[in-house]
mmCIF file of C-alpha atoms in Angstrom:
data_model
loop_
_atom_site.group_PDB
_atom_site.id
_atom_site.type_symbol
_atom_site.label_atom_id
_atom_site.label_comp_id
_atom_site.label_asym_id
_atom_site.label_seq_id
_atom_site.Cartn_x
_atom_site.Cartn_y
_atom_site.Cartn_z
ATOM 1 C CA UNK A 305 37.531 309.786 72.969
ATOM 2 C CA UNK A 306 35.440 308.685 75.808
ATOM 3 C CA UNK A 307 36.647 308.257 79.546
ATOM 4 C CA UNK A 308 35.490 305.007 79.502
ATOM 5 C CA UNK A 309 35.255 304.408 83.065
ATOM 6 C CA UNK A 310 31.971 303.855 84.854
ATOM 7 C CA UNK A 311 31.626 305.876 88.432
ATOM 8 C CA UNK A 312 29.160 303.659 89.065
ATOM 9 C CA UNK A 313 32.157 301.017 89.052
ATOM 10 C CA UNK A 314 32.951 300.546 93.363
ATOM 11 C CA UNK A 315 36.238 300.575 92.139
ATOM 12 C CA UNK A 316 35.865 304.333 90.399
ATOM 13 C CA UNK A 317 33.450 304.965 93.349
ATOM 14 C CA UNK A 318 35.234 304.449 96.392
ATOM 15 C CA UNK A 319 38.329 305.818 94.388
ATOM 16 C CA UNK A 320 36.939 309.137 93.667
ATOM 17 C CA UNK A 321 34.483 309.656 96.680
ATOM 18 C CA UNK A 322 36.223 307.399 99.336
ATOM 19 C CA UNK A 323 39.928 309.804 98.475
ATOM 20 C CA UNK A 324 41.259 312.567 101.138
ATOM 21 C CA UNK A 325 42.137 314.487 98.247
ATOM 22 C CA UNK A 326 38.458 313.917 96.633
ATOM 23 C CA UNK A 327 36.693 315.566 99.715
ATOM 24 C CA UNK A 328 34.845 318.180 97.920
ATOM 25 C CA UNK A 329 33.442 315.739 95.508
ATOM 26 C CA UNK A 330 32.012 313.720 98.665
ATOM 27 C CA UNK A 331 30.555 316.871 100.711
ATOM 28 C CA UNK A 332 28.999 317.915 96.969
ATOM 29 C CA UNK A 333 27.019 314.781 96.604
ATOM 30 C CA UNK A 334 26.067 314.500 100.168
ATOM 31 C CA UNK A 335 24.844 317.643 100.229
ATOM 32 C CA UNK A 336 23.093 317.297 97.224
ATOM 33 C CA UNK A 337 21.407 313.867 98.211
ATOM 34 C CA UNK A 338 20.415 315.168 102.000
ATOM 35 C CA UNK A 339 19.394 318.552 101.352
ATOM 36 C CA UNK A 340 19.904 319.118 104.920
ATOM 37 C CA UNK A 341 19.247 322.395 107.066
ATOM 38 C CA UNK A 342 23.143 323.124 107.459
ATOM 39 C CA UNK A 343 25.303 322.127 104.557
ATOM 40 C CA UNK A 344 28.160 320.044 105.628
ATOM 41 C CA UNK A 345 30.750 321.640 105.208
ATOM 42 C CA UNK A 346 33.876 319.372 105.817
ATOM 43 C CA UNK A 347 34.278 315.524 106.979
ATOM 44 C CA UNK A 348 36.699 312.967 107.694
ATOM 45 C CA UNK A 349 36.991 309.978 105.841
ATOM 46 C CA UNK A 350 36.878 307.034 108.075
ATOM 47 C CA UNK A 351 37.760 304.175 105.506
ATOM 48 C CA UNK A 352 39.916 306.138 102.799
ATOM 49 C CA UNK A 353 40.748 304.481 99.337
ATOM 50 C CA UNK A 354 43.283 301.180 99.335
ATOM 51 C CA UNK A 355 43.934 299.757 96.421
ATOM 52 C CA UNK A 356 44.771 296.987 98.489
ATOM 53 C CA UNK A 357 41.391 296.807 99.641
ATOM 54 C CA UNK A 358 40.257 295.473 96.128
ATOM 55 C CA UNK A 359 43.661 293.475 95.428
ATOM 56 C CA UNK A 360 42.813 291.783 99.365
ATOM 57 C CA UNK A 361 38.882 291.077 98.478
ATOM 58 C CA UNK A 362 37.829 290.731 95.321
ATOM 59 C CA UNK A 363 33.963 289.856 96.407
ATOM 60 C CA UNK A 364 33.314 292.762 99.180
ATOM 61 C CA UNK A 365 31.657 295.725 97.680
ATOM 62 C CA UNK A 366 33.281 298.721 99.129
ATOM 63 C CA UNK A 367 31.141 301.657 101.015
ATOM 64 C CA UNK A 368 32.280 304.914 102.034
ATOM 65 C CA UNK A 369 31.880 305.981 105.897
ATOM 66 C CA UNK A 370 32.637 309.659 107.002
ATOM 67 C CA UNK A 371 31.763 311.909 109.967
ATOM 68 C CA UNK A 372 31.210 316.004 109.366
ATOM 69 C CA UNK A 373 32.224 318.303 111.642
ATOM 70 C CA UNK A 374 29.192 318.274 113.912
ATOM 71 C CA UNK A 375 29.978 314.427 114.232
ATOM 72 C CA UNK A 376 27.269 312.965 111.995
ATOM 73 C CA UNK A 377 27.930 309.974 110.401
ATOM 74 C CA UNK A 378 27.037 308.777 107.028
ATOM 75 C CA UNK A 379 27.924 305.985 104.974
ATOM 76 C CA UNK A 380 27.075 305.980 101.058
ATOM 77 C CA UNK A 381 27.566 302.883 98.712
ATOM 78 C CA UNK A 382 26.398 301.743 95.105
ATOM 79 C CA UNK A 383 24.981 298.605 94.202
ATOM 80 C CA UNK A 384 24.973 297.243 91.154
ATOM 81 C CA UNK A 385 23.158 293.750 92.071
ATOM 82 C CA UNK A 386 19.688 294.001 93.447
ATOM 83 C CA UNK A 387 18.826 291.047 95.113
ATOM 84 C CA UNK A 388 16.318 289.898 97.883
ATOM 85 C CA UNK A 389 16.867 291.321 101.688
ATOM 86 C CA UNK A 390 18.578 294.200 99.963
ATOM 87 C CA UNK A 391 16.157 296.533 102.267
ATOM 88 C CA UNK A 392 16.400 294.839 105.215
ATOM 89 C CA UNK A 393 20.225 295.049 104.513
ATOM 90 C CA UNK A 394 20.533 298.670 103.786
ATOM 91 C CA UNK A 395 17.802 299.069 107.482
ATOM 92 C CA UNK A 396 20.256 296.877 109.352
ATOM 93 C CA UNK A 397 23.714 298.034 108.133
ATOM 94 C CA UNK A 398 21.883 302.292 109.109
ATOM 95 C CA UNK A 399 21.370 300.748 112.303
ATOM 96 C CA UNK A 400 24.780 299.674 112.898
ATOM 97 C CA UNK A 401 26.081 302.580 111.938
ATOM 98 C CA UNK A 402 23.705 304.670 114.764
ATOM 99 C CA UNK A 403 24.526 302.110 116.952
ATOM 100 C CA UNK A 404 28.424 302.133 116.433
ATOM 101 C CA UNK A 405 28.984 305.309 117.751
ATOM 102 C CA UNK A 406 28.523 304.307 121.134
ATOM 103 C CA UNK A 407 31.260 303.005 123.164
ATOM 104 C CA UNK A 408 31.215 301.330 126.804
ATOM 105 C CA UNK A 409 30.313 303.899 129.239
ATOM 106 C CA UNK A 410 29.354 306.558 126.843
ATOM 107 C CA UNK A 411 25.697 307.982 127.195
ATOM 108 C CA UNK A 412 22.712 307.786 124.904
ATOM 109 C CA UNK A 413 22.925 311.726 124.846
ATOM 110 C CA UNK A 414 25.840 311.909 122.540
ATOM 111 C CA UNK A 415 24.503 309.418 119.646
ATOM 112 C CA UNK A 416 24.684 311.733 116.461
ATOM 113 C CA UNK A 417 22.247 311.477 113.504
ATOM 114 C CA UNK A 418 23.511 308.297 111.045
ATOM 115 C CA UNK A 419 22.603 308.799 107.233
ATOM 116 C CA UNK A 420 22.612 305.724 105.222
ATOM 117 C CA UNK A 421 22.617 306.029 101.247
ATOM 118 C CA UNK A 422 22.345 303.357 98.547
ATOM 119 C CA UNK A 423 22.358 304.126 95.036
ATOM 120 C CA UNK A 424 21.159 301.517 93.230
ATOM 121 C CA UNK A 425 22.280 300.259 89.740
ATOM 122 C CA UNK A 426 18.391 299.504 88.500
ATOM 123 C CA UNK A 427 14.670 299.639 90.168
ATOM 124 C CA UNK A 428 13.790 297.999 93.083
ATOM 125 C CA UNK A 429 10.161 299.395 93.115
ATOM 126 C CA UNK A 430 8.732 298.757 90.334
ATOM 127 C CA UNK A 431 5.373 300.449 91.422
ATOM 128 C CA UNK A 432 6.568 303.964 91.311
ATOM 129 C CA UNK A 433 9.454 306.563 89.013
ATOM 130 C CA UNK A 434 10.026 308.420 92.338
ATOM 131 C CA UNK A 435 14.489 308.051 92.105
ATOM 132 C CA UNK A 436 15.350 308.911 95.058
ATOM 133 C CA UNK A 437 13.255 307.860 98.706
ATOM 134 C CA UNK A 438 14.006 309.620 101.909
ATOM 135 C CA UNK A 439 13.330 307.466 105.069
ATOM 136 C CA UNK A 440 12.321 308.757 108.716
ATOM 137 C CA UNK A 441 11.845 307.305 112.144
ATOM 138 C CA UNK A 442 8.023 308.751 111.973
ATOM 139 C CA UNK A 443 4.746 308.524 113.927
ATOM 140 C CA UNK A 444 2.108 307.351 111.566
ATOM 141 C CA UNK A 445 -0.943 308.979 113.390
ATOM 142 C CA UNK A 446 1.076 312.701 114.538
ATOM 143 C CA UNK A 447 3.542 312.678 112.183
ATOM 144 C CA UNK A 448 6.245 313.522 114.599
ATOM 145 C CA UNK A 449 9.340 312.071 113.603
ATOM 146 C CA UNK A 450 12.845 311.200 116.097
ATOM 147 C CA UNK A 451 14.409 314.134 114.680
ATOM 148 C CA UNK A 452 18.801 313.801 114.502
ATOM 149 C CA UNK A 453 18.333 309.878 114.746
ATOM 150 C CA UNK A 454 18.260 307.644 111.745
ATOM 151 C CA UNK A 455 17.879 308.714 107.971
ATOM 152 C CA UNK A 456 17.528 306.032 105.203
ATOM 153 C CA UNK A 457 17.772 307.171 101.240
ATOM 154 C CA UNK A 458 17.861 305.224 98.472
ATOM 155 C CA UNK A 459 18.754 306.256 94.769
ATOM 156 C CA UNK A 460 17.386 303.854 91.775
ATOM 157 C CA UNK A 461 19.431 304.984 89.709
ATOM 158 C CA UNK A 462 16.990 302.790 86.675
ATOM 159 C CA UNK A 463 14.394 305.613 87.358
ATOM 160 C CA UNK A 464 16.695 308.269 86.432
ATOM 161 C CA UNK A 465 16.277 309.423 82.592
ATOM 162 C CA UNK A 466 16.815 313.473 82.752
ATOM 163 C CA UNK A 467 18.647 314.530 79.193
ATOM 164 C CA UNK A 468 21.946 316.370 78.499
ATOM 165 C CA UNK A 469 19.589 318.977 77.317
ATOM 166 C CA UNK A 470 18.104 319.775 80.169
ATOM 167 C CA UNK A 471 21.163 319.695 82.488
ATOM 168 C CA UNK A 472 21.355 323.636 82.885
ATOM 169 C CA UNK A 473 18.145 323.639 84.236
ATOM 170 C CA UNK A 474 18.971 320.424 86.509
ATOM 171 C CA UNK A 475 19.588 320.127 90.210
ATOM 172 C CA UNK A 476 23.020 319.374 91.761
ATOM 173 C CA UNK A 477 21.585 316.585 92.931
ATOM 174 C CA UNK A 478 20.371 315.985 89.195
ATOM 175 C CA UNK A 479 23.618 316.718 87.793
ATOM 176 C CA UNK A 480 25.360 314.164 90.533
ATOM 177 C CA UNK A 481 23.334 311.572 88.998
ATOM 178 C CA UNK A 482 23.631 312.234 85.445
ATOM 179 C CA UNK A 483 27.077 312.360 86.138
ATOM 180 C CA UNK A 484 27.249 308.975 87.748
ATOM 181 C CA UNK A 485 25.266 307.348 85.093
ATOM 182 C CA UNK A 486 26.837 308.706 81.784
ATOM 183 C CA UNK A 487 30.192 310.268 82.459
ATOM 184 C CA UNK A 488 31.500 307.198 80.837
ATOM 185 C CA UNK A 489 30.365 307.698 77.845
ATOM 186 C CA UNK A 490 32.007 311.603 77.250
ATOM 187 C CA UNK A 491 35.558 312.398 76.917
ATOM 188 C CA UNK A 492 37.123 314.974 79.694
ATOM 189 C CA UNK A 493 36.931 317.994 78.280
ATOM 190 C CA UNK A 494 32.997 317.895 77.337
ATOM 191 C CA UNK A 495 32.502 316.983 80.721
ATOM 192 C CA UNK A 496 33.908 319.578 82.417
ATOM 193 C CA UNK A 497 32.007 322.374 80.081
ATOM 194 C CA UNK A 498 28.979 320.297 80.997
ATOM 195 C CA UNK A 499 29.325 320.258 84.737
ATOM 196 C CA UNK A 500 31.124 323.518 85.833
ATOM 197 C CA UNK A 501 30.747 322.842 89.191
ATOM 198 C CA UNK A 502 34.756 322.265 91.129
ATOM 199 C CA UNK A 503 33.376 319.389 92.705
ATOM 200 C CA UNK A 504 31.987 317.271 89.555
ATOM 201 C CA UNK A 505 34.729 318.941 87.839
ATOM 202 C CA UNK A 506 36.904 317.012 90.358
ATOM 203 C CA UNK A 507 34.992 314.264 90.592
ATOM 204 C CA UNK A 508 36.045 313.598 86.306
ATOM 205 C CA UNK A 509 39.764 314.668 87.052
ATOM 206 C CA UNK A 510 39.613 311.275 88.914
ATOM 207 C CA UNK A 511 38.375 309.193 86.878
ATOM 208 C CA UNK A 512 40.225 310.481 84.178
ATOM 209 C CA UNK A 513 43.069 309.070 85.879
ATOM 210 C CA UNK A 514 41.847 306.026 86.723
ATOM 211 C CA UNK A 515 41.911 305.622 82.461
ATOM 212 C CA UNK A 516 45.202 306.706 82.266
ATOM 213 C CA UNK A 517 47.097 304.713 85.470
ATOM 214 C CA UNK A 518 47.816 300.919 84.538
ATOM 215 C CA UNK A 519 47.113 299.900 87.643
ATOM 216 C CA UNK A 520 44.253 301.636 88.643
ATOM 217 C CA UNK A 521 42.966 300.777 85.121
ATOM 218 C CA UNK A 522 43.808 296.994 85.487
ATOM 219 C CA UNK A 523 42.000 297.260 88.628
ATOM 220 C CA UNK A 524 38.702 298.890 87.056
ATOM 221 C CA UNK A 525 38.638 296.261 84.338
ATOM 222 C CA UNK A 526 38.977 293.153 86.774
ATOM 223 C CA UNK A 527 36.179 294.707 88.771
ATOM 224 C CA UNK A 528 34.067 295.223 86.035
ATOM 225 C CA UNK A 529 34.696 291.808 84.249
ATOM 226 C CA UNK A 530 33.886 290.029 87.672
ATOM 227 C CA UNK A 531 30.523 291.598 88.370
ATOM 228 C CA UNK A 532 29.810 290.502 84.595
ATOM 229 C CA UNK A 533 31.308 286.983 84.945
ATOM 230 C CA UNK A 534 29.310 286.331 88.229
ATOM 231 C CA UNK A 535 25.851 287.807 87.112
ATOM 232 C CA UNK A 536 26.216 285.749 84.185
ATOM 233 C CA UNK A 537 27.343 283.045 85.932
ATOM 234 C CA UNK A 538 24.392 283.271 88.872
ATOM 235 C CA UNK A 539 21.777 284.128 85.971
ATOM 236 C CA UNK A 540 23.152 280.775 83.797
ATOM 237 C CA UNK A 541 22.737 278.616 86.909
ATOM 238 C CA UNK A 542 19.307 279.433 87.911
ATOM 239 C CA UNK A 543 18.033 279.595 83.939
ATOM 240 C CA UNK A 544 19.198 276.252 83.394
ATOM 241 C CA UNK A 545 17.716 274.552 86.075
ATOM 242 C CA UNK A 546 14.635 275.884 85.372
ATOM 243 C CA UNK A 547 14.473 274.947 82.145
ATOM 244 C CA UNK A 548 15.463 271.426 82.711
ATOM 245 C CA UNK A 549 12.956 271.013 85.063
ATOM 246 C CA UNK A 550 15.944 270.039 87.348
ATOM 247 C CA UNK A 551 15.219 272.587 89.901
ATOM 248 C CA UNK A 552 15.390 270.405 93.229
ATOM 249 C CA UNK A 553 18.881 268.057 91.248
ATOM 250 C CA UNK A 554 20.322 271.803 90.495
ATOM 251 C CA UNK A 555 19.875 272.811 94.011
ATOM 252 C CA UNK A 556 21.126 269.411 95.705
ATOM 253 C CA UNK A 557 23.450 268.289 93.260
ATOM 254 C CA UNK A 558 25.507 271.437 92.167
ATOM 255 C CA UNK A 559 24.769 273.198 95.735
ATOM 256 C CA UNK A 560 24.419 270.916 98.298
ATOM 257 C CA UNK A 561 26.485 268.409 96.645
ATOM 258 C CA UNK A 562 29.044 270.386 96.358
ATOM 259 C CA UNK A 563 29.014 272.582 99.480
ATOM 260 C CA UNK A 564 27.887 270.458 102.723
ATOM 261 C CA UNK A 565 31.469 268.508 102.326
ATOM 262 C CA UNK A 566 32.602 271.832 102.748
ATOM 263 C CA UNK A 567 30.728 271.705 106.300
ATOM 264 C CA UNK A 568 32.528 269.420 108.007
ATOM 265 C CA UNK A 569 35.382 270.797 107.239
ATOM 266 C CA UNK A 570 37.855 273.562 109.017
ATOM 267 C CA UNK A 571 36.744 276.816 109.356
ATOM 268 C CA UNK A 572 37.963 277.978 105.973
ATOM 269 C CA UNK A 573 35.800 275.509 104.615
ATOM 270 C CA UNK A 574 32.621 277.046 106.000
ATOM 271 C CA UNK A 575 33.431 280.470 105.123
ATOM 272 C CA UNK A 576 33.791 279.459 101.490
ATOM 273 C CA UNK A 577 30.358 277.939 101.680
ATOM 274 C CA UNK A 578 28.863 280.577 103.241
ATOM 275 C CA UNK A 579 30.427 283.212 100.317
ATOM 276 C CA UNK A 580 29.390 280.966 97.889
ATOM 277 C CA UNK A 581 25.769 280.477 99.065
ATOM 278 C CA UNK A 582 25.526 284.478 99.445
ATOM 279 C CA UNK A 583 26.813 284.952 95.691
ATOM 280 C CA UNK A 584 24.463 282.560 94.394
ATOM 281 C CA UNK A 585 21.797 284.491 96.310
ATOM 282 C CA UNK A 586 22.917 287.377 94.794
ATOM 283 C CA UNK A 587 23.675 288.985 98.479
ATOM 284 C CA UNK A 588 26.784 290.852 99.478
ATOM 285 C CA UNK A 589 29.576 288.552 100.288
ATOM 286 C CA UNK A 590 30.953 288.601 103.767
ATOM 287 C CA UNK A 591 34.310 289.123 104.648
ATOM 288 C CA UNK A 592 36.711 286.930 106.690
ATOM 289 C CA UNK A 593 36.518 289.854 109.201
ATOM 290 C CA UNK A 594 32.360 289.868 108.890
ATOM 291 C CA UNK A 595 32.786 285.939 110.278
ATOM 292 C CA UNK A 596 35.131 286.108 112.212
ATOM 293 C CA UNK A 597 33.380 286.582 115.578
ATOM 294 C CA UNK A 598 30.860 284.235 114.775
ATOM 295 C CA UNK A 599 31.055 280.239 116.228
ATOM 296 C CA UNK A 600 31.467 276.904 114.338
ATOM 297 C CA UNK A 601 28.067 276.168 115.228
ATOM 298 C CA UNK A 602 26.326 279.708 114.217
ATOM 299 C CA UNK A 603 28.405 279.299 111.045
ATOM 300 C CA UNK A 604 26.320 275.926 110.683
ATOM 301 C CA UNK A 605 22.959 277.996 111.161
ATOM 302 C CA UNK A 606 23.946 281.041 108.734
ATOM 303 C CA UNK A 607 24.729 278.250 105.830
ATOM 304 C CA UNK A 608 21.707 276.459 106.651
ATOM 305 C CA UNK A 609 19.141 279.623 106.669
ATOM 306 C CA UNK A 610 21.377 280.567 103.104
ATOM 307 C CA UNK A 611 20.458 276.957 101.478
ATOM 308 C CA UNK A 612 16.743 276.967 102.553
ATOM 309 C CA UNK A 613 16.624 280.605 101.067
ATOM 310 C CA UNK A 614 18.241 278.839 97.710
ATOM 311 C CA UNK A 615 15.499 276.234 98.156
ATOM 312 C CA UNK A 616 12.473 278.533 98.376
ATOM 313 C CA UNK A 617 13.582 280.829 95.409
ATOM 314 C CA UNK A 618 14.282 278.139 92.972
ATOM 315 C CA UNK A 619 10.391 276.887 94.152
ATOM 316 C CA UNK A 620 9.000 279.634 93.151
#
């Protein structure tokens, strides 16, 4: 029988990759996705598994941030959505990594190289089959590049179509992904003769669990049935008012309507509009703690740049 649960899941995800005990599975796909000079060879999980991460915020998509032994840092997510400013997301959130490291009074010297990995659920450029894109800080005319700065890669996972056949002549990196993509749809034990490898091996002990523990089960499922609910939900909303020809009455009655009450209200009020604007724009929904720092007034500006962003698409 089937496993049945989907690594691409961020529940499954940051439960089997974001785990202390799950270690080797992380330094396996890392290395497999950098390729880098030295293989890492340990790291320490900055923002382990909680459930009660999920059971607190049911919107946030959940990353996983760890620093080797050299003191590189790298964060690593999936995304299933793919929605506009996703690159300028995944740029900004590499440079806040970088710049995180560095803490009053510290100098520029000890700023470690930052690697920042998306695998995406689908395609994103539709121009090319390349899967996976390796980004450098790099001098167009020289070719020199700020070597032990920045690094930006990006999986499409949509691109990916290698066959169980040819899996014993496939990469690790290969494998990682095949894994990711299809593990769901093999029982245990014919995934662990597929992938001998301790770390993939590892990697399906987990989410073998995962099927077997109510909770962490119950967990899965509610994940899963919300990205579906809200995809279908986003997808109905901007179908039908396109094909009512009620494009500018969709946006300002069921939007605006609805959500700039919301704006003179408390603080709670705003944050709901602002999560609600960013879901309909298919964007990453921001925590309370995301928010938090900002003022009434630059709460006023985000929802406002949000709703002109709603305007423009639904234009177009």
């Amino acid at each position: 029988m089937p496993i049945g649960i989907r690594p691409i899941n961020d529940f499954a995800f940051k439960k089997t990759f974001g785990s202390p005990e799950n270690k080797p599975a992380l330094i396996s796909l890392l290395n497999a996705i950098l390729a880098l000079p030295v293989s890492i060879a340990d790291v320490t999980i900055e923002n382990p598994f909680s459930l009660r991460d999920f059971e607190e915020d049911k919107l946030s998509i959940l990353d996983v941030k760890a620093v080797d032994q050299a003191g590189s840092v790298f964060n690593i997510e999936i995304q299933r959505s793919l929605f506009d400013g996703l690159i300028q997301r995944i740029v900004f959130y590499g440079c806040e990594i970088y710049a995180d490291q560095l803490r009053a009074g510290d100098d520029y010297s000890e700023l470690r190289p930052a690697f920042s990995i998306c695998l995406m659920d689908g395609r994103i450029w539709r121009d090319s089959p390349k899967v996976h894109h390796v980004f450098r800080l790099t001098d167009f005319e020289s070719g020199r590049t700020l070597e032990e700065t920045l690094e930006i890669h990006t999986l499409e996972l949509g691109n990916y179509n290698l066959k169980e056949a040819e899996l014993a002549e496939a990469s690790l990196l290969e494998c990682w992904l095949f894994w990711l993509l299809h593990a769901h749809e093999y029982d245990a034990d014919t995934l662990l003769a597929l992938f001998p490898f301790p770390p993939i091996q590892l990697a399906t002990e987990c989410i073998s669990r995962i099927a077997a523990i109510t909770k962490d089960k119950q967990m899965y499922d509610a994940r899963e049935k919300a990205a579906r609910d809200r995809q279908w939900e986003l997808n109905s909303m901007l179908k039908r008012g396109i094909q009512e020809g009620h494009t500018q009455g969709l946006l300002e009655g069921k939007i605006e309507g609805k959500l700039e009450g919301k704006r003179e209200g408390k603080l709670e009020g705003k944050l709901e509009t602002i999560r609600s604007l960013q879901e309909i724009l298919q964007m990453p929904v921001a925590s309370e703690a995301d928010l938090g720092g900002m003022s009434l007034p630059q709460l006023d500006e985000l929802i406002a740049g949000l709703q002109e962003r709603i305007r423009n698409r639904l234009a177009n």
